[in-house]
XYZ file of C-alpha atoms in Angstrom:
98
model
C -7.030 -7.128 -4.111
C -10.489 -5.476 -4.141
C -11.278 -2.115 -2.990
C -13.459 -3.703 -0.478
C -10.310 -5.015 1.058
C -8.504 -1.662 1.121
C -11.623 -0.058 2.881
C -11.971 -2.864 4.940
C -8.660 -2.255 6.247
C -9.534 1.517 7.124
C -8.316 3.336 3.719
C -11.317 5.325 2.905
C -12.542 8.223 0.300
C -13.104 9.948 3.574
C -9.363 9.301 5.124
C -7.984 6.737 7.275
C -10.066 5.155 9.928
C -9.536 5.556 13.496
C -8.501 1.977 15.303
C -8.180 0.323 12.342
C -5.481 -1.572 10.411
C -4.635 1.353 8.263
C -4.493 3.628 11.370
C -1.969 1.243 12.880
C 0.182 0.842 9.731
C 0.286 4.566 9.441
C 1.272 4.933 13.236
C 4.027 2.773 12.574
C 5.337 4.008 9.318
C 5.354 7.552 11.065
C 7.400 6.345 13.790
C 9.840 4.317 11.980
C 10.266 7.373 9.519
C 10.611 10.080 12.540
C 7.439 11.645 12.656
C 5.652 11.745 9.153
C 4.344 9.252 6.155
C 6.623 9.280 3.790
C 5.108 9.397 0.170
C 5.080 6.345 -1.931
C 5.183 4.602 1.199
C 2.657 1.766 2.152
C 0.189 3.866 3.808
C 0.081 6.810 1.408
C 0.072 4.230 -1.464
C -2.948 2.174 0.036
C -5.010 5.388 1.093
C -4.550 6.949 -2.673
C -6.105 3.312 -3.781
C -8.808 3.591 -0.921
C -9.651 7.109 -1.627
C -9.717 6.536 -5.444
C -11.261 2.935 -5.736
C -8.307 2.099 -8.040
C -6.762 -1.241 -6.670
C -8.239 -3.493 -9.742
C -5.904 -1.384 -12.175
C -2.884 -1.093 -9.729
C -1.621 -4.977 -10.493
C -1.430 -6.220 -6.759
C -3.496 -9.369 -7.578
C -4.368 -12.594 -5.812
C -1.979 -14.232 -8.179
C 0.618 -11.829 -7.562
C 2.155 -9.033 -9.423
C 1.173 -8.191 -12.866
C 3.940 -7.365 -15.385
C 3.803 -4.027 -16.610
C 1.643 -2.677 -14.038
C 2.185 0.270 -11.256
C 2.728 -2.475 -8.771
C 5.851 -3.881 -11.012
C 6.911 -0.383 -11.385
C 6.994 0.003 -7.331
C 8.459 -3.307 -6.719
C 11.492 -2.819 -9.060
C 12.080 0.629 -7.579
C 11.841 -0.696 -4.284
C 14.364 -3.792 -4.801
C 16.724 -1.355 -6.534
C 16.849 0.734 -3.464
C 17.181 -2.453 -1.357
C 20.305 -4.081 -3.415
C 17.649 -6.417 -5.278
C 15.562 -7.964 -2.612
C 11.797 -6.481 -1.586
C 12.283 -5.851 1.846
C 9.463 -7.107 4.764
C 7.375 -4.297 5.438
C 7.863 -2.203 2.488
C 5.192 -0.889 0.174
C 5.292 -3.971 -2.001
C 4.711 -6.593 0.233
C 2.271 -4.467 2.615
C 0.244 -3.558 -0.466
C 0.254 -6.874 -1.481
C -0.545 -8.768 1.478
C -3.735 -6.459 1.712
């Protein structure tokens, strides 16, 4: 994943771009969680990366999730919380797809 992909999706240093994939994801996530965007979810994770420009060291790569990375930690926690699998539309799958 590259910083440019994250920014192109609408996650930027100045916030989420209106009308972008990021704003759509934020809206969907807020509706699903009762009105707020949860910390550690796809929107907040991607926005943090977009604001800081830190995708290169996150562990989400074109070849998959890097072992021992922030991405692998997130994936492990998410899988544990969901009984062993990583859910479609969850943080790991959404961030990895971008």
